[in-house]
Coordinates of C-alpha atoms and ligand atoms in Angstrom, one line a residue:
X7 CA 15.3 -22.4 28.3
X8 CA 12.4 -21.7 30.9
X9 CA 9.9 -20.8 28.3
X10 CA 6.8 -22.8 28.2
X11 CA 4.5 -22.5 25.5
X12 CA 0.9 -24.5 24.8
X13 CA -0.3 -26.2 21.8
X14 CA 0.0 -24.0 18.6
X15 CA -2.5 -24.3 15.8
X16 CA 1.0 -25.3 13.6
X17 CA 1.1 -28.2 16.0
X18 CA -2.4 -29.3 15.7
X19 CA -2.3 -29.0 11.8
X20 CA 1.8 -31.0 11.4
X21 CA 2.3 -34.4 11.5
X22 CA 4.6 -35.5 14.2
X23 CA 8.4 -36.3 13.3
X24 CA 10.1 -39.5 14.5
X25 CA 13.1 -38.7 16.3
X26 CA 16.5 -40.7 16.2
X27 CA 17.7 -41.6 19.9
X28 CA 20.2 -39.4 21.3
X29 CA 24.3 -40.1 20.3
X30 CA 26.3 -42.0 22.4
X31 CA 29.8 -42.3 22.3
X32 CA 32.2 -40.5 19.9
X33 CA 30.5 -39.0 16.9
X34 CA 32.7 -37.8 14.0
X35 CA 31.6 -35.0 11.4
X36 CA 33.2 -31.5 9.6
X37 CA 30.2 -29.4 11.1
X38 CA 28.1 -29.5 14.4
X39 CA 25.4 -27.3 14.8
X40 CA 23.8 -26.5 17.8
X41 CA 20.0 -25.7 17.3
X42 CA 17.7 -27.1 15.3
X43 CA 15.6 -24.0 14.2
X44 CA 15.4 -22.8 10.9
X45 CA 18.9 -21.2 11.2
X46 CA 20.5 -24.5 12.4
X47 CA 18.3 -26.5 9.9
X48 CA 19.0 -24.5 6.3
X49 CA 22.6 -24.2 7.6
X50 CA 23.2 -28.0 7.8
X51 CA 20.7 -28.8 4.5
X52 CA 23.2 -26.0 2.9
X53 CA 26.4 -27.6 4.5
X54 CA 25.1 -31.5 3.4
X55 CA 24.4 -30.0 -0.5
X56 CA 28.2 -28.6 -0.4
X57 CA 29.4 -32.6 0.2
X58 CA 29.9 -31.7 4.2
X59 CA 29.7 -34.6 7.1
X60 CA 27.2 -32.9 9.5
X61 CA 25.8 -33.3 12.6
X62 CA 22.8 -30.9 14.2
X63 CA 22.1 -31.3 17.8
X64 CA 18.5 -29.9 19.0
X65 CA 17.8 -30.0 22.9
X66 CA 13.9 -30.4 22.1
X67 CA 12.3 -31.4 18.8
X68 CA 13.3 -29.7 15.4
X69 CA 11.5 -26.0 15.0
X70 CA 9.7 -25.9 18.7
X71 CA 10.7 -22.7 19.6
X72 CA 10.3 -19.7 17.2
X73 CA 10.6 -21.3 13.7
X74 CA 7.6 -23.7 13.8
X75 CA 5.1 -21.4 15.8
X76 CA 5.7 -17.8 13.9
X77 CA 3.4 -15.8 11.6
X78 CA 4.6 -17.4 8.7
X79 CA 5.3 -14.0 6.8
X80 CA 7.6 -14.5 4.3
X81 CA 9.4 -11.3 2.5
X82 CA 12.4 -9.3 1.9
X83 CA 14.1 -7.3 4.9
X84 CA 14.9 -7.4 8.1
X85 CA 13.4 -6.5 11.4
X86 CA 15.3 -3.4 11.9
X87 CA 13.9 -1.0 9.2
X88 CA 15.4 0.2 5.7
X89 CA 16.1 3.6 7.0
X90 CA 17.8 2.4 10.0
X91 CA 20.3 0.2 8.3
X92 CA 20.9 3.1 5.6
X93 CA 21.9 5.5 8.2
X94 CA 24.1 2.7 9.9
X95 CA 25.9 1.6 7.1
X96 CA 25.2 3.6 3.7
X97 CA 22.8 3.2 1.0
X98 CA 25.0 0.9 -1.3
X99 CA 26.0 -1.4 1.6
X100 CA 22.5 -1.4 2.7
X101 CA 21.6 -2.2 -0.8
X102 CA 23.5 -5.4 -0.9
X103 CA 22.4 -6.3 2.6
X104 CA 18.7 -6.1 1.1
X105 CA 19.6 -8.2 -2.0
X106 CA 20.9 -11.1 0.4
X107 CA 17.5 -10.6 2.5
X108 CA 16.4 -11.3 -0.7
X109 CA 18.1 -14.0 -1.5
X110 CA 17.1 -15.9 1.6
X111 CA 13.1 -14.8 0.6
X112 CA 13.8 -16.6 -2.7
X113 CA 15.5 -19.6 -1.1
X114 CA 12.5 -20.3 0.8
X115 CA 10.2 -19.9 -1.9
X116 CA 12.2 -22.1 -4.2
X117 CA 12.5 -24.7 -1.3
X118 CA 8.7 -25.0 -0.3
X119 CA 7.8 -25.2 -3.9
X120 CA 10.5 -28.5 -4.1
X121 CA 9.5 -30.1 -0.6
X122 CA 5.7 -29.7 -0.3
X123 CA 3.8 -26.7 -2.3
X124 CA 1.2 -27.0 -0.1
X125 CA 3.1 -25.8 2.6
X126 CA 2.5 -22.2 0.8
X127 CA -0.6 -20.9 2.2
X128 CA -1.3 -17.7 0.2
X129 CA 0.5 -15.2 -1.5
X130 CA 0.9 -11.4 -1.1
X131 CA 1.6 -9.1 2.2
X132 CA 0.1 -6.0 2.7
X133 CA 1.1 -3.1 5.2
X134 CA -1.6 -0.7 6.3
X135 CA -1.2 3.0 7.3
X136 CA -3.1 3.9 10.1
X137 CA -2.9 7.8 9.5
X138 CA -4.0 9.1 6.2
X139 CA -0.6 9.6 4.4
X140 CA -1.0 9.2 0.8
X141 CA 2.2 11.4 -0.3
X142 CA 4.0 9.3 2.6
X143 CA 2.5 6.1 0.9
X144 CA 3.8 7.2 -2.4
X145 CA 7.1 8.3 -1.2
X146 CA 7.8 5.1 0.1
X147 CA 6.9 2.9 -3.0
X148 CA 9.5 5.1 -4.7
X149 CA 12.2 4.4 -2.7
X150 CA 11.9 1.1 -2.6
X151 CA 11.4 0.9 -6.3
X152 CA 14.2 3.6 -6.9
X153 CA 17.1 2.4 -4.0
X154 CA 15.7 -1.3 -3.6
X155 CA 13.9 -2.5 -6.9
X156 CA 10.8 -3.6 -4.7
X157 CA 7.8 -3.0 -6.6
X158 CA 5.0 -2.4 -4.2
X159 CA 1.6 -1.6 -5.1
X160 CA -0.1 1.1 -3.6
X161 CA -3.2 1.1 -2.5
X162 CA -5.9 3.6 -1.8
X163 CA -7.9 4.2 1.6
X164 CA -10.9 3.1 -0.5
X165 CA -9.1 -0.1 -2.1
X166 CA -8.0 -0.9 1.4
X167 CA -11.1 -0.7 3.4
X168 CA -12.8 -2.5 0.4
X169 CA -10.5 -5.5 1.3
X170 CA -10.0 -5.0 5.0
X171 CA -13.4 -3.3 6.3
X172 CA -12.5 -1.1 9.2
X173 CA -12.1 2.6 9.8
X174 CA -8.5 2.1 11.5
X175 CA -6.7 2.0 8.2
X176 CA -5.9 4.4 5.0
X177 CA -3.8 3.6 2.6
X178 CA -1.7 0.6 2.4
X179 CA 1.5 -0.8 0.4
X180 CA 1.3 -4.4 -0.9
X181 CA 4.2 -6.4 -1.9
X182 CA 2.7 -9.5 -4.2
X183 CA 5.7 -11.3 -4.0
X184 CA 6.2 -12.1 -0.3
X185 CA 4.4 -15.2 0.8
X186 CA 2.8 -17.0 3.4
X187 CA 3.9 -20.4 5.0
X188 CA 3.0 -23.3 7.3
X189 CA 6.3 -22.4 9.1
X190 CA 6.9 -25.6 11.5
X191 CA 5.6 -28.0 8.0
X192 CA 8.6 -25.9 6.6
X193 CA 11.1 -26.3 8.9
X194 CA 10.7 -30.6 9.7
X195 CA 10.0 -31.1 5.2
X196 CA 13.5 -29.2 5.0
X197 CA 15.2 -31.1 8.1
X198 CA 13.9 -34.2 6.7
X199 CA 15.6 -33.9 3.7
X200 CA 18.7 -33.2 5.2
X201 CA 18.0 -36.5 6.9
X202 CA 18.0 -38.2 4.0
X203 CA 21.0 -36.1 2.7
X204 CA 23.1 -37.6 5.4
X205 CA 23.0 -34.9 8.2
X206 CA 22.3 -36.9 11.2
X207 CA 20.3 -34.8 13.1
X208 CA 19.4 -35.8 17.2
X209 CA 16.5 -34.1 19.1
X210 CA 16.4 -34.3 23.1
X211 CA 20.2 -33.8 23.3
X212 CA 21.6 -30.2 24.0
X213 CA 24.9 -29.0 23.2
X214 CA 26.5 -28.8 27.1
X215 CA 29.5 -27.6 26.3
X216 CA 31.9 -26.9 23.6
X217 CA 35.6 -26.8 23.8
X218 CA 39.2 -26.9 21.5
X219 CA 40.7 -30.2 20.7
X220 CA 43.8 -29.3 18.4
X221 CA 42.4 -27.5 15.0
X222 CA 38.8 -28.8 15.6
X223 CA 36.3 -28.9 18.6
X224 CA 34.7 -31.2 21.3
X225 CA 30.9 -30.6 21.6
X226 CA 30.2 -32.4 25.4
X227 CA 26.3 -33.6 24.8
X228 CA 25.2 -36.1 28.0
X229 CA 26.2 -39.1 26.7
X230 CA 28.2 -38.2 23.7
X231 CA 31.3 -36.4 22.2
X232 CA 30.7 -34.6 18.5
X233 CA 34.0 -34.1 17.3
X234 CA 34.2 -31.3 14.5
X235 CA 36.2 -29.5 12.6
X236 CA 33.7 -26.4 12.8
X237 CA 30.7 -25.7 15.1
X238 CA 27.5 -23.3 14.3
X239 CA 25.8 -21.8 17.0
X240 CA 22.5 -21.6 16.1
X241 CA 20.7 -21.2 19.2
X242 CA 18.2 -18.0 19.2
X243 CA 17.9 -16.6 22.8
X244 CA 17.1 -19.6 24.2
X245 CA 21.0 -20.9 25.6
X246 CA 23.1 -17.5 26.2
X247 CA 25.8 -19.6 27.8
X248 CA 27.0 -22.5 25.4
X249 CA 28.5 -19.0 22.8
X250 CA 29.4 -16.5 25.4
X251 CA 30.1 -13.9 22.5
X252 CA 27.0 -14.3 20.8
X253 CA 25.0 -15.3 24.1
X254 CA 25.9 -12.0 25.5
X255 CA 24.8 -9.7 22.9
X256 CA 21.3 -10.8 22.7
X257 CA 17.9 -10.0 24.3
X258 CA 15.1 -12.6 24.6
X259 CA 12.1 -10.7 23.5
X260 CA 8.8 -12.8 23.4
X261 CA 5.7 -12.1 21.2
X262 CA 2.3 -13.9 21.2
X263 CA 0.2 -15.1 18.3
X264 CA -3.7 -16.5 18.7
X265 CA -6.2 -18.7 16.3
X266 CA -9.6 -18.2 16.5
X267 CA -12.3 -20.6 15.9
X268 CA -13.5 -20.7 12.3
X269 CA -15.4 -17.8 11.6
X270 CA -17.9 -16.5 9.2
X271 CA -17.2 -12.8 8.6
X272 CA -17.1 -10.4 6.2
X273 CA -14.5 -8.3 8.0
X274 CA -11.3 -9.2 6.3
X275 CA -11.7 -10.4 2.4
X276 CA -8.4 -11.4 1.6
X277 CA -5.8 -14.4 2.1
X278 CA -3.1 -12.3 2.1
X279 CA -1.3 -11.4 5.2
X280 CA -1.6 -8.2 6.9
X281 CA 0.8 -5.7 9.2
X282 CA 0.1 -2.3 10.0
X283 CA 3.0 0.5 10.1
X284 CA 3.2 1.2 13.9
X285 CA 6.2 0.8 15.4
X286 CA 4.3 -1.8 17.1
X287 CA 1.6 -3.0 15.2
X288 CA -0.6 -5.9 14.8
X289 CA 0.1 -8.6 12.2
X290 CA -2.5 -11.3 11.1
X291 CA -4.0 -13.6 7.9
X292 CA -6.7 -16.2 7.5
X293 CA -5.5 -19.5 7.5
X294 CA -7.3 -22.8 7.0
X295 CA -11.2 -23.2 7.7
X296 CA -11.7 -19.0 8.1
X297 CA -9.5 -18.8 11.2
X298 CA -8.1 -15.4 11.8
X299 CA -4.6 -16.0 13.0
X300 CA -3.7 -12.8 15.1
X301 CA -0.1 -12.0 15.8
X302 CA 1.2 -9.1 17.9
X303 CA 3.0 -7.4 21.5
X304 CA 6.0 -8.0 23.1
X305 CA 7.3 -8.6 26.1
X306 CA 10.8 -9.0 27.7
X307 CA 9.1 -11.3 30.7
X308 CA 10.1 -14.9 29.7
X309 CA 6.6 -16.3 30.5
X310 CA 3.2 -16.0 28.8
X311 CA 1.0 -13.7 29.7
X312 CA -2.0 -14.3 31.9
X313 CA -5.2 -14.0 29.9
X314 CA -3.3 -13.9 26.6
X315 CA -6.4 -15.0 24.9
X316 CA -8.2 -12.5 26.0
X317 CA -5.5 -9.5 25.4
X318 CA -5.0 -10.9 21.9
X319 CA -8.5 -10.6 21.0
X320 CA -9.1 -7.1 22.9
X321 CA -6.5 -6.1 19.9
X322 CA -8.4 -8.1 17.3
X323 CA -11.8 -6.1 18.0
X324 CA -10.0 -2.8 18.8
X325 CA -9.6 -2.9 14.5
X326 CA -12.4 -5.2 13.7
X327 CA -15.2 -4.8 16.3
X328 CA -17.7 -6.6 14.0
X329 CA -16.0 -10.0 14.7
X330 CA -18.2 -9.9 17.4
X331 CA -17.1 -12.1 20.4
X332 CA -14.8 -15.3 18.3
X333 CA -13.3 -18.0 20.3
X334 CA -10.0 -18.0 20.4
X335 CA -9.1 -21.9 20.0
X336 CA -5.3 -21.5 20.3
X337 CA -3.1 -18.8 21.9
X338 CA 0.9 -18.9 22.4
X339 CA 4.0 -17.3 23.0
X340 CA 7.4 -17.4 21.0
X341 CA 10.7 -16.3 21.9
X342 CA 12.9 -14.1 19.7
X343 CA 16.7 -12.8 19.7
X344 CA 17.3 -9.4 19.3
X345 CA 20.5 -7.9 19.0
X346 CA 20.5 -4.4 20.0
X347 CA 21.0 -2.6 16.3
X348 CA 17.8 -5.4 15.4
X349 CA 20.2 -7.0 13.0
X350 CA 20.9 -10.4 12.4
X351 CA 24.4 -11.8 14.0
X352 CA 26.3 -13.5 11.3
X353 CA 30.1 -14.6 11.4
X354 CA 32.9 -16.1 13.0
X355 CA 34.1 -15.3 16.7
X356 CA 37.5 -14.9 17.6
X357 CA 37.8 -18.8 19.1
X358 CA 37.2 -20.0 15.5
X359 CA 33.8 -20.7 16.3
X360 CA 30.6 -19.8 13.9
X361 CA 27.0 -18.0 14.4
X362 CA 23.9 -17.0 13.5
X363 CA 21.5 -15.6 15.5
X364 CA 19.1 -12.6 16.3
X365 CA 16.9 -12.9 13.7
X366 CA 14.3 -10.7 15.6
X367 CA 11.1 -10.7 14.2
X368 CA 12.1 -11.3 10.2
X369 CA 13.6 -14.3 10.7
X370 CA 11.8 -16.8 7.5
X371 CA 14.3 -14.6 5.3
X372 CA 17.5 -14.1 7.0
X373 CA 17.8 -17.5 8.5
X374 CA 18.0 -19.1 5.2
X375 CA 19.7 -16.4 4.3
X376 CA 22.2 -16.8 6.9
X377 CA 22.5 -21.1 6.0
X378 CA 23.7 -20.0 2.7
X379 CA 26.2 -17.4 3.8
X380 CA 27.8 -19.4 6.5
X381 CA 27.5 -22.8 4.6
X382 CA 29.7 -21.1 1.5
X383 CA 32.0 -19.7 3.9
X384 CA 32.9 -23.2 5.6
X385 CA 32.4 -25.0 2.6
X386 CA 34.0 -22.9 0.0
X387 CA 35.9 -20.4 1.8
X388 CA 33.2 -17.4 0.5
X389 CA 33.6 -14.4 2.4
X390 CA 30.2 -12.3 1.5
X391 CA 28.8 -13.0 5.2
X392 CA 31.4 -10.4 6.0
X393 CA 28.7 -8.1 5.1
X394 CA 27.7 -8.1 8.5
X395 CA 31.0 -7.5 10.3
X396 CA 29.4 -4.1 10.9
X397 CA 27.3 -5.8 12.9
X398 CA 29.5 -7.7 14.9
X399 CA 28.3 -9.1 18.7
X400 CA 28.4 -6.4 21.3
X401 CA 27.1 -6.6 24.9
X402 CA 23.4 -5.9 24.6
X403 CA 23.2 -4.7 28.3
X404 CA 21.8 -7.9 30.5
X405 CA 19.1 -7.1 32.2
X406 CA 19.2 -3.3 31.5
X407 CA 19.0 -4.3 28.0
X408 CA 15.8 -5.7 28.8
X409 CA 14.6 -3.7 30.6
X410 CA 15.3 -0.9 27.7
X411 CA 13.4 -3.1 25.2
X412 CA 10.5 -2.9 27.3
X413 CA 10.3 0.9 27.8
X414 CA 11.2 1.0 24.2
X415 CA 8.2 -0.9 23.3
X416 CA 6.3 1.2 25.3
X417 CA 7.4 4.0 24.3
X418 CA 6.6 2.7 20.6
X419 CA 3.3 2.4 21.8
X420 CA 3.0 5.9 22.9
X421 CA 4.4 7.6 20.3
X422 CA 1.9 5.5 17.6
X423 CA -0.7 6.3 19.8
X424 CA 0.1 10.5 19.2
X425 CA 0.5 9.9 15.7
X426 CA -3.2 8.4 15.0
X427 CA -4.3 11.0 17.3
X428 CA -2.3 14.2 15.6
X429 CA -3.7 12.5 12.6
X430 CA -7.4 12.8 13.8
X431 CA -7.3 15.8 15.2
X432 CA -5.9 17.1 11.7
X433 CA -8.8 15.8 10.5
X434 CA -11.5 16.9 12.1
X435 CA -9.9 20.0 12.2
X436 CA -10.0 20.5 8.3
X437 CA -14.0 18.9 8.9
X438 CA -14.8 21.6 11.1
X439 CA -13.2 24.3 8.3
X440 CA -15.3 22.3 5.4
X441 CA -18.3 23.0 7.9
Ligands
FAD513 C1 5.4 -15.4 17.5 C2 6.4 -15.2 16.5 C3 6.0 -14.7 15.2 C4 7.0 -14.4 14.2 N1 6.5 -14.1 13.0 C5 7.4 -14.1 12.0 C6 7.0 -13.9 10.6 O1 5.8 -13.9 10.3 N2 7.9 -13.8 9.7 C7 9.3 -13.9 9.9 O2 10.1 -13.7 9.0 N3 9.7 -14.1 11.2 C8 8.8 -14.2 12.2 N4 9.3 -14.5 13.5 C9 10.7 -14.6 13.7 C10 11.3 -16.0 13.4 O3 10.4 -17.0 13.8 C11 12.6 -16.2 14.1 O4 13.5 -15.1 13.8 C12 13.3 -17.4 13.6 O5 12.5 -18.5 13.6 C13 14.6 -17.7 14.4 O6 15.1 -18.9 14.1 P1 16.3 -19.5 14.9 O7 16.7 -20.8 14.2 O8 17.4 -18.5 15.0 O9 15.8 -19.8 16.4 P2 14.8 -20.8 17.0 O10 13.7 -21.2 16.1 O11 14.4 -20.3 18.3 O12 15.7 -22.1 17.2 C14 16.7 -22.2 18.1 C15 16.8 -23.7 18.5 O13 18.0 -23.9 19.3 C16 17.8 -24.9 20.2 N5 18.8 -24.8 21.3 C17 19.0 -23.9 22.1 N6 20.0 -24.2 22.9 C18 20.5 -25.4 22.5 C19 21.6 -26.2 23.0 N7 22.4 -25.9 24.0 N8 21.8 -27.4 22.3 C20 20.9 -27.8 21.3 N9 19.9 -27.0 20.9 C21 19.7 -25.8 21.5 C22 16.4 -24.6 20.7 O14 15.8 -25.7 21.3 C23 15.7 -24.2 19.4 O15 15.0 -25.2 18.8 C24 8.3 -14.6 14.5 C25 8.7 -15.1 15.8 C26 7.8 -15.4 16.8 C27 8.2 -15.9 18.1

């Protein structure tokens, strides 16, 4: 768990948590879950609401890692893309994958609204092409209308740049029902009401060791023994050793996010969020007092960049150049899980033993979405997060796997780079025939 991260602007805006002391002794419940992200959070809320004794164990504070210092982006899907999941497992299995994305999207929603509505920033997502595409634009909103019942809207090049002024985009594809959260407010309203559920939840105390005990399991903490019936790994990236099954089929991929100061600009005149469709493309809103919040890159490297302020606002003025020269008041890293098909990892290992992780980078959705699935299937013996057997843990490769994302990324990079160009040259090509 070497990945060290500074303040986020989530931080500075969240009120701090008090923490119960650390178990000692023998501690009793139906459930442990290791890992109190999102994943492990929703899953013991879910397990608690289905009249389960539960117990989450967190190794730092609740929603350090990725779930409290994301983008906040919150909307159907996953991070591997429609068309990639069609061609893996069909269109109708695909389809009822997307309806439990879904589901988790509205879980969310329906949560925030109950804990804390301010915790809802603003409302709407919009994706931006970056080549001028507008059959392409079209095609997709009627697919995802036709296959998926998403209504997106569809905007023009002109509609676009009248909301986001820069050259770099054309058309664009907004979906007004995603949303956009304070995601570490999110994640500590929704572990505090577990709290007061009854799950007893302890920060500062990993999950050292987990081993069989007749029909149930010993989970070894420092100075305690939780002694469950079932255990939930929930642990991202960030332990690959305490699951070896699920620990081994995931990467640790790390992507950076920076705040700038408050700003007066005229650059960006909406509140909704915004992504671009590159393979790897930036992401970014405005949040509270006109700061542009600025998410993007990846890296394999488990350490944050030198000069991460400065890369993150090179890629800032690379699409909006007028921002002149903004501060950047916070910068960070935040580590994901991928799983090499960029699906999440849902189920029950051959030891008996539960998981959910590799969330990637969609992970508001499918970790609630994954809370709900496995707390049904313990509590009520529901078998629908069988869904995802066909995407069961495989060996992701160790450190070739890494080093594959990486060149992947890269390569990513490339190919987007040869798109926007084709696209210009096309361009001025049909200029120089107008001429
Ligand atoms: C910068 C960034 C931007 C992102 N933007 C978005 C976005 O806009 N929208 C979106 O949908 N998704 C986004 N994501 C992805 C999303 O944040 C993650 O997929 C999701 O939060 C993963 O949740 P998790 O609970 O699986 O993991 P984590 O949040 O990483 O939680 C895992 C927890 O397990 C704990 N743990 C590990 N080992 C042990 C142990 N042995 N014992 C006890 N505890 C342990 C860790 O301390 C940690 O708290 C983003 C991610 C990053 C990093």
């Amino acid at each position: 768990m070497g990945f060290k991260s500074s303040q986020t602007w989530y931080e500075a805006m969240a009120p701090a948590r008090d923490a119960a002391p650390p178990p000692r002794g023998v501690v009793a419940a139906d459930a442990c879950i290791i890992g109190g992200g999102l994943a492990g959070i929703t899953t013991a809320r879910e397990l608690q609401r289905r009249g389960r004794i539960v117990v989450l164990l967190e190794a730092k504070t609740l929603a350090w890692s990725a779930s409290g210092r994301n983008g906040g982006f919150v909307g159907n899907g996953f991070a591997a893309g429609i068309e990639e999941i069609i061609e893996r497992v069909g269109l109708k299995n695909a389809q009822a994958l997307y309806r439990l994305s879904a589901h988790g999207t509205e879980y969310v929603r329906r949560e925030v609204t109950r804990l804390d509505a301010s915790i809802r920033m603003s409302d709407g997502i919009i994706v931006a092409q970056r080549v001028n595409d507008p059959a392409g634009a079209r095609r997709r909103q009627e697919m995802m209308l036709r296959d998926f019942g998403e209504g997106l809207d569809v905007l023009s090049a002109e509609q676009t740049r009248a909301l986001l002024v820069t050259e770099r985009y054309f058309q664009s594809l907004r979906n007004p029902k995603s949303f956009l959260i304070h995601p570490l407010r999110y994640a500590r309203a929704l572990a505090d009401d577990a709290e007061h559920g009854g799950v007893n939840i302890f920060e500062n105390t990993p999950a050292l060791s987990v081993s069989r005990k007749g029909s149930s399991f010993v989970v070894r903490t420092a100075h305690a023994e939780v002694h469950a019936q079932h255990v939930v790994h929930c642990v991202s990236a960030l332990d690959r050793r305490i699951h070896a099954p699920t620990g081994r089929a995931v990467l640790p991929v790390a992507t950076y996010v920076a705040v700038t100061e408050p700003l007066t600009q005229d650059a960006i005149r909406t509140r909704s969020g915004i992504g671009d469709m590159r393979r790897a493309g930036d992401y970014y809103r405005l949040v509270t007092d006109n700061r542009l919040l600025w998410g993007g890159r990846i890296t394999t490297r488990i350490s944050e960049p030198l000069r991460l302020a400065q890369m993150m606002k090179h890629d800032m003025l690379a699409v909006f150049p007028q921002l002149g020269n903004p501060r950047i008041d916070y910068a960070w890293g935040g580590l994901m899980a991928y799983a090499l098909h960029k699906m999440p990892l849902i189920g029950r290992a051959r030891d008996g033993q539960w998981f959910a992780t590799a969330f990637g980078g969609h992970g508001l959705n499918t970790t609630a979405m994954a809370g709900i699935l496995l707390a049904r299937a313990i509590a009520d013996k529901d078998d629908e997060y069988r869904r995802f057997a066909a995407f069961a843990p495989r060996w992701a490769g160790g450190p070739f796997g890494r080093i594959g994302v990486q060149a992947s990324y890269w390569h990513m990079q490339l190919r987007d780079r040869l798109d926007e160009r084709a696209d210009r040259q096309s361009r001025d090509g049909e200029d120089d025939e107008r001429e």
